[in-house]
PDB file of C-alpha atoms in Angstrom:
ATOM      1  CA  GLY A   1     -22.637  -3.460 -16.540  1.00  0.00           C
ATOM      2  CA  VAL A   2     -26.022  -3.639 -17.434  1.00  0.00           C
ATOM      3  CA  ALA A   3     -29.419  -2.858 -15.461  1.00  0.00           C
ATOM      4  CA  PHE A   4     -32.633  -4.797 -15.200  1.00  0.00           C
ATOM      5  CA  VAL A   5     -35.886  -2.666 -14.033  1.00  0.00           C
ATOM      6  CA  ASN A   6     -38.897  -4.217 -12.359  1.00  0.00           C
ATOM      7  CA  HIS A   7     -41.284  -1.592 -12.073  1.00  0.00           C
ATOM      8  CA  GLU A   8     -43.840  -4.126 -10.366  1.00  0.00           C
ATOM      9  CA  LEU A   9     -41.432  -4.825  -7.154  1.00  0.00           C
ATOM     10  CA  GLY A  10     -39.756  -1.331  -7.393  1.00  0.00           C
ATOM     11  CA  GLN A  11     -36.448  -2.993  -7.973  1.00  0.00           C
ATOM     12  CA  ILE A  12     -33.052  -2.233 -10.449  1.00  0.00           C
ATOM     13  CA  VAL A  13     -30.722  -5.112 -10.357  1.00  0.00           C
ATOM     14  CA  ILE A  14     -27.627  -4.539 -12.098  1.00  0.00           C
ATOM     15  CA  ALA A  15     -25.000  -7.157 -13.589  1.00  0.00           C
ATOM     16  CA  HIS A  16     -21.569  -6.888 -13.906  1.00  0.00           C
ATOM     17  CA  SER A  17     -20.076  -9.343 -16.207  1.00  0.00           C
ATOM     18  CA  GLY A  18     -16.937 -11.297 -15.349  1.00  0.00           C
ATOM     19  CA  THR A  19     -13.654 -12.017 -17.428  1.00  0.00           C
ATOM     20  CA  LYS A  20     -14.849 -12.913 -20.819  1.00  0.00           C
ATOM     21  CA  PHE A  21     -13.008 -15.724 -22.554  1.00  0.00           C
ATOM     22  CA  PRO A  22     -12.924 -16.005 -26.391  1.00  0.00           C
ATOM     23  CA  SER A  23     -15.545 -18.844 -27.901  1.00  0.00           C
ATOM     24  CA  SER A  24     -15.704 -20.186 -30.979  1.00  0.00           C
ATOM     25  CA  ASP A  25     -18.700 -18.211 -31.821  1.00  0.00           C
ATOM     26  CA  ASN A  26     -16.852 -15.183 -32.224  1.00  0.00           C
ATOM     27  CA  MET A  27     -13.362 -16.385 -33.376  1.00  0.00           C
ATOM     28  CA  GLN A  28     -14.847 -17.418 -36.855  1.00  0.00           C
ATOM     29  CA  ASP A  29     -13.531 -14.178 -38.413  1.00  0.00           C
ATOM     30  CA  THR A  30     -10.687 -11.840 -37.932  1.00  0.00           C
ATOM     31  CA  PRO A  31     -12.838  -8.840 -37.264  1.00  0.00           C
ATOM     32  CA  HIS A  32     -14.456 -10.532 -34.315  1.00  0.00           C
ATOM     33  CA  ALA A  33     -11.725 -12.847 -33.202  1.00  0.00           C
ATOM     34  CA  ILE A  34      -9.275  -9.529 -32.647  1.00  0.00           C
ATOM     35  CA  ILE A  35     -12.252  -7.717 -30.649  1.00  0.00           C
ATOM     36  CA  ALA A  36     -12.678 -10.852 -28.620  1.00  0.00           C
ATOM     37  CA  LEU A  37      -8.964 -11.401 -28.040  1.00  0.00           C
ATOM     38  CA  GLN A  38      -8.759  -8.026 -26.806  1.00  0.00           C
ATOM     39  CA  ARG A  39     -11.566  -8.056 -24.422  1.00  0.00           C
ATOM     40  CA  PHE A  40     -10.180 -11.042 -23.165  1.00  0.00           C
ATOM     41  CA  PHE A  41      -6.504  -9.938 -22.721  1.00  0.00           C
ATOM     42  CA  GLN A  42      -8.095  -6.186 -21.223  1.00  0.00           C
ATOM     43  CA  ASP A  43      -9.960  -8.471 -18.987  1.00  0.00           C
ATOM     44  CA  LEU A  44      -6.970 -10.375 -17.553  1.00  0.00           C
ATOM     45  CA  LYS A  45      -5.048  -7.204 -17.341  1.00  0.00           C
ATOM     46  CA  THR A  46      -7.789  -5.802 -15.227  1.00  0.00           C
ATOM     47  CA  ASP A  47      -7.723  -9.187 -13.238  1.00  0.00           C
ATOM     48  CA  PHE A  48      -4.118  -9.190 -12.586  1.00  0.00           C
ATOM     49  CA  ASN A  49      -3.555  -5.680 -11.904  1.00  0.00           C
ATOM     50  CA  GLU A  50      -6.611  -4.217 -10.133  1.00  0.00           C
ATOM     51  CA  VAL A  51      -7.688  -7.431  -8.200  1.00  0.00           C
ATOM     52  CA  THR A  52      -4.517  -9.088  -7.602  1.00  0.00           C
ATOM     53  CA  LYS A  53      -1.874  -5.875  -7.303  1.00  0.00           C
ATOM     54  CA  GLN A  54      -4.661  -3.897  -5.645  1.00  0.00           C
ATOM     55  CA  GLN A  55      -4.347  -0.962  -8.296  1.00  0.00           C
ATOM     56  CA  ILE A  56      -7.573   1.228  -8.820  1.00  0.00           C
ATOM     57  CA  GLY A  57      -8.062   1.204 -12.193  1.00  0.00           C
ATOM     58  CA  LYS A  58     -10.463   2.007 -15.335  1.00  0.00           C
ATOM     59  CA  GLN A  59     -13.349  -0.431 -15.161  1.00  0.00           C
ATOM     60  CA  GLN A  60     -13.581  -0.121 -11.244  1.00  0.00           C
ATOM     61  CA  GLN A  61     -14.390   3.306 -12.089  1.00  0.00           C
ATOM     62  CA  ARG A  62     -16.887   2.844 -14.407  1.00  0.00           C
ATOM     63  CA  ALA A  63     -18.586   0.093 -13.087  1.00  0.00           C
ATOM     64  CA  ILE A  64     -18.947   2.227  -9.729  1.00  0.00           C
ATOM     65  CA  GLU A  65     -20.080   4.929 -12.101  1.00  0.00           C
ATOM     66  CA  PHE A  66     -22.648   3.164 -13.908  1.00  0.00           C
ATOM     67  CA  SER A  67     -24.013   2.234 -10.484  1.00  0.00           C
ATOM     68  CA  GLU A  68     -24.191   5.540  -9.009  1.00  0.00           C
ATOM     69  CA  GLU A  69     -26.009   6.307 -12.132  1.00  0.00           C
ATOM     70  CA  ILE A  70     -28.561   3.341 -11.639  1.00  0.00           C
ATOM     71  CA  GLY A  71     -28.501   4.557  -7.912  1.00  0.00           C
ATOM     72  CA  ASN A  72     -29.367   8.260  -8.432  1.00  0.00           C
ATOM     73  CA  LEU A  73     -32.160   6.988 -11.076  1.00  0.00           C
ATOM     74  CA  ALA A  74     -33.134   4.213  -8.094  1.00  0.00           C
ATOM     75  CA  GLU A  75     -33.725   6.775  -5.397  1.00  0.00           C
ATOM     76  CA  LYS A  76     -35.908   9.320  -7.529  1.00  0.00           C
ATOM     77  CA  TRP A  77     -37.831   6.215  -8.405  1.00  0.00           C
ATOM     78  CA  GLY A  78     -38.454   4.964  -4.999  1.00  0.00           C
ATOM     79  CA  TYR A  79     -36.977   1.690  -6.274  1.00  0.00           C
ATOM     80  CA  THR A  80     -34.359  -0.786  -4.213  1.00  0.00           C
ATOM     81  CA  VAL A  81     -31.132  -1.858  -6.035  1.00  0.00           C
ATOM     82  CA  GLY A  82     -29.012  -5.090  -5.584  1.00  0.00           C
ATOM     83  CA  ILE A  83     -25.999  -6.168  -7.885  1.00  0.00           C
ATOM     84  CA  VAL A  84     -24.868  -9.031  -8.842  1.00  0.00           C
ATOM     85  CA  GLY A  85     -21.935 -10.315 -11.025  1.00  0.00           C
ATOM     86  CA  HIS A  86     -19.780 -13.508 -11.533  1.00  0.00           C
ATOM     87  CA  SER A  87     -15.926 -13.580 -10.889  1.00  0.00           C
ATOM     88  CA  LEU A  88     -14.455 -10.471 -11.853  1.00  0.00           C
ATOM     89  CA  GLY A  89     -18.171  -9.131 -12.185  1.00  0.00           C
ATOM     90  CA  GLY A  90     -18.688 -10.142  -8.849  1.00  0.00           C
ATOM     91  CA  TRP A  91     -15.578  -8.196  -7.229  1.00  0.00           C
ATOM     92  CA  LEU A  92     -17.304  -5.042  -9.291  1.00  0.00           C
ATOM     93  CA  ALA A  93     -20.401  -5.592  -7.594  1.00  0.00           C
ATOM     94  CA  LYS A  94     -19.208  -5.457  -4.227  1.00  0.00           C
ATOM     95  CA  LEU A  95     -17.032  -2.506  -5.004  1.00  0.00           C
ATOM     96  CA  SER A  96     -19.991  -0.894  -6.594  1.00  0.00           C
ATOM     97  CA  SER A  97     -22.228  -1.719  -3.939  1.00  0.00           C
ATOM     98  CA  HIS A  98     -20.086   0.092  -1.303  1.00  0.00           C
ATOM     99  CA  ALA A  99     -20.000   3.113  -3.538  1.00  0.00           C
ATOM    100  CA  LEU A 100     -23.805   3.008  -3.359  1.00  0.00           C
ATOM    101  CA  ASN A 101     -23.886   2.415   0.379  1.00  0.00           C
ATOM    102  CA  GLU A 102     -21.539   5.180   1.509  1.00  0.00           C
ATOM    103  CA  LYS A 103     -23.778   7.758  -0.400  1.00  0.00           C
ATOM    104  CA  GLY A 104     -26.765   6.474   1.504  1.00  0.00           C
ATOM    105  CA  MET A 105     -28.165   4.108  -0.887  1.00  0.00           C
ATOM    106  CA  PRO A 106     -28.711   0.617   0.757  1.00  0.00           C
ATOM    107  CA  THR A 107     -27.602  -2.004  -1.796  1.00  0.00           C
ATOM    108  CA  TYR A 108     -26.876  -5.798  -2.017  1.00  0.00           C
ATOM    109  CA  ALA A 109     -24.428  -7.567  -3.654  1.00  0.00           C
ATOM    110  CA  VAL A 110     -24.422 -11.457  -4.503  1.00  0.00           C
ATOM    111  CA  CYS A 111     -21.450 -12.839  -5.610  1.00  0.00           C
ATOM    112  CA  LEU A 112     -20.507 -15.944  -7.639  1.00  0.00           C
ATOM    113  CA  ASP A 113     -16.947 -16.961  -7.477  1.00  0.00           C
ATOM    114  CA  SER A 114     -15.438 -13.508  -7.213  1.00  0.00           C
ATOM    115  CA  PRO A 115     -12.326 -12.423  -5.565  1.00  0.00           C
ATOM    116  CA  GLY A 116     -12.826 -10.860  -2.009  1.00  0.00           C
ATOM    117  CA  THR A 117     -12.731  -6.877  -1.745  1.00  0.00           C
ATOM    118  CA  ALA A 118     -12.282  -6.200   1.790  1.00  0.00           C
ATOM    119  CA  GLU A 119      -8.762  -4.829   1.321  1.00  0.00           C
ATOM    120  CA  MET A 120      -9.441  -2.847  -2.013  1.00  0.00           C
ATOM    121  CA  VAL A 121     -12.213  -1.403  -0.406  1.00  0.00           C
ATOM    122  CA  GLU A 122     -10.544   0.166   2.290  1.00  0.00           C
ATOM    123  CA  LYS A 123      -7.381   1.279  -0.231  1.00  0.00           C
ATOM    124  CA  PHE A 124     -10.105   2.690  -2.899  1.00  0.00           C
ATOM    125  CA  TYR A 125     -11.717   4.837   0.024  1.00  0.00           C
ATOM    126  CA  ARG A 126      -8.566   5.690   1.407  1.00  0.00           C
ATOM    127  CA  VAL A 127      -7.386   7.363  -2.577  1.00  0.00           C
ATOM    128  CA  ARG A 128     -10.611   8.459  -3.490  1.00  0.00           C
ATOM    129  CA  TYR A 129     -12.191   9.755  -0.328  1.00  0.00           C
ATOM    130  CA  GLY A 130      -9.780   9.951   2.080  1.00  0.00           C
ATOM    131  CA  TYR A 131     -11.192   8.074   4.622  1.00  0.00           C
ATOM    132  CA  GLN A 132     -12.050   4.355   5.211  1.00  0.00           C
ATOM    133  CA  PRO A 133     -15.657   3.291   4.506  1.00  0.00           C
ATOM    134  CA  HIS A 134     -18.304   3.889   7.414  1.00  0.00           C
ATOM    135  CA  GLN A 135     -20.916   1.335   5.794  1.00  0.00           C
ATOM    136  CA  GLU A 136     -21.041  -2.345   6.022  1.00  0.00           C
ATOM    137  CA  GLY A 137     -22.340  -4.259   2.530  1.00  0.00           C
ATOM    138  CA  ASP A 138     -24.939  -6.793   2.789  1.00  0.00           C
ATOM    139  CA  PHE A 139     -23.022  -8.975   0.515  1.00  0.00           C
ATOM    140  CA  THR A 140     -23.758 -12.622  -0.025  1.00  0.00           C
ATOM    141  CA  SER A 141     -20.817 -14.890  -1.877  1.00  0.00           C
ATOM    142  CA  TYR A 142     -21.117 -17.932  -3.073  1.00  0.00           C
ATOM    143  CA  CYS A 143     -17.939 -19.958  -3.949  1.00  0.00           C
ATOM    144  CA  TRP A 144     -17.161 -23.050  -5.367  1.00  0.00           C
ATOM    145  CA  LEU A 145     -14.343 -25.112  -4.271  1.00  0.00           C
ATOM    146  CA  PRO A 146     -11.283 -22.677  -3.219  1.00  0.00           C
ATOM    147  CA  ASN A 147      -9.183 -21.454  -6.602  1.00  0.00           C
ATOM    148  CA  ILE A 148      -7.154 -19.040  -7.610  1.00  0.00           C
ATOM    149  CA  VAL A 149     -10.454 -16.299  -7.863  1.00  0.00           C
ATOM    150  CA  ASN A 150     -12.182 -17.181  -4.823  1.00  0.00           C
ATOM    151  CA  THR A 151      -8.934 -16.939  -2.656  1.00  0.00           C
ATOM    152  CA  CYS A 152      -7.694 -13.673  -4.018  1.00  0.00           C
ATOM    153  CA  GLY A 153      -8.494 -11.457  -0.784  1.00  0.00           C
ATOM    154  CA  THR A 154     -10.923 -11.026   1.747  1.00  0.00           C
ATOM    155  CA  HIS A 155     -14.392 -11.754   1.642  1.00  0.00           C
ATOM    156  CA  GLU A 156     -16.928  -9.606   3.285  1.00  0.00           C
ATOM    157  CA  GLY A 157     -20.502 -10.809   4.397  1.00  0.00           C
ATOM    158  CA  THR A 158     -22.171 -14.290   4.321  1.00  0.00           C
ATOM    159  CA  ILE A 159     -19.946 -16.453   2.136  1.00  0.00           C
ATOM    160  CA  TYR A 160     -21.519 -19.935   1.040  1.00  0.00           C
ATOM    161  CA  GLN A 161     -19.163 -23.011  -0.242  1.00  0.00           C
ATOM    162  CA  LEU A 162     -20.829 -24.704  -3.112  1.00  0.00           C
ATOM    163  CA  THR A 163     -19.464 -28.402  -3.731  1.00  0.00           C
ATOM    164  CA  SER A 164     -20.947 -31.280  -5.584  1.00  0.00           C
ATOM    165  CA  ASP A 165     -23.477 -31.706  -3.269  1.00  0.00           C
ATOM    166  CA  HIS A 166     -25.031 -28.770  -4.349  1.00  0.00           C
ATOM    167  CA  LEU A 167     -25.471 -30.003  -8.256  1.00  0.00           C
TER     168      LEU A 167
END
C-alpha cells in the first residue's frame, strides 16, 4: 500500500493496489520481464488462495499491518483515514478498514470492482482474534457489470452498479 497525506484537510488516504498485469513497458528486457511476471503470478496466487479459497495469507497481513501503522500515525496527528483500492486492492482495503475500525479508529473504504469480504472478515477475526468483528465498516463499492471478480464473496456496505450509462 501507499499513503497520501493532506495536512490541510487532516486526512490520510491509503491505497492498496490490485492484481498487476504485465505491460509491454516492463516486458522489454529480461530482468524487468522476470520481475513483472513474478509479481503477476504472486498476485494471481493471492487472488486464488486468499480471495477464492478464503485463506489468510501474507498479503492480507501486510496490508493490515501497513494500514494499522498509518492509522496509528493518523490517530497521533488527529487525522481521519480513508482506504481505497481496485479489485484485489479493494478487497485489501475493506479488510484493512475493518482492522482499523476494530481498534477504535473509524475509517471508510471505497472500492472499485472488488470481491466481497463479508465471509473473509468473519474468518479472519475468528482466527486472528478469536471473535467476530464488533464494528461495521463504512464501505462503498462501485462494481461494473457482474464479473468473476466482483461476484466473489458477499459485499458489505453501499454498492453501486456501474453501467455504460455512467460513462
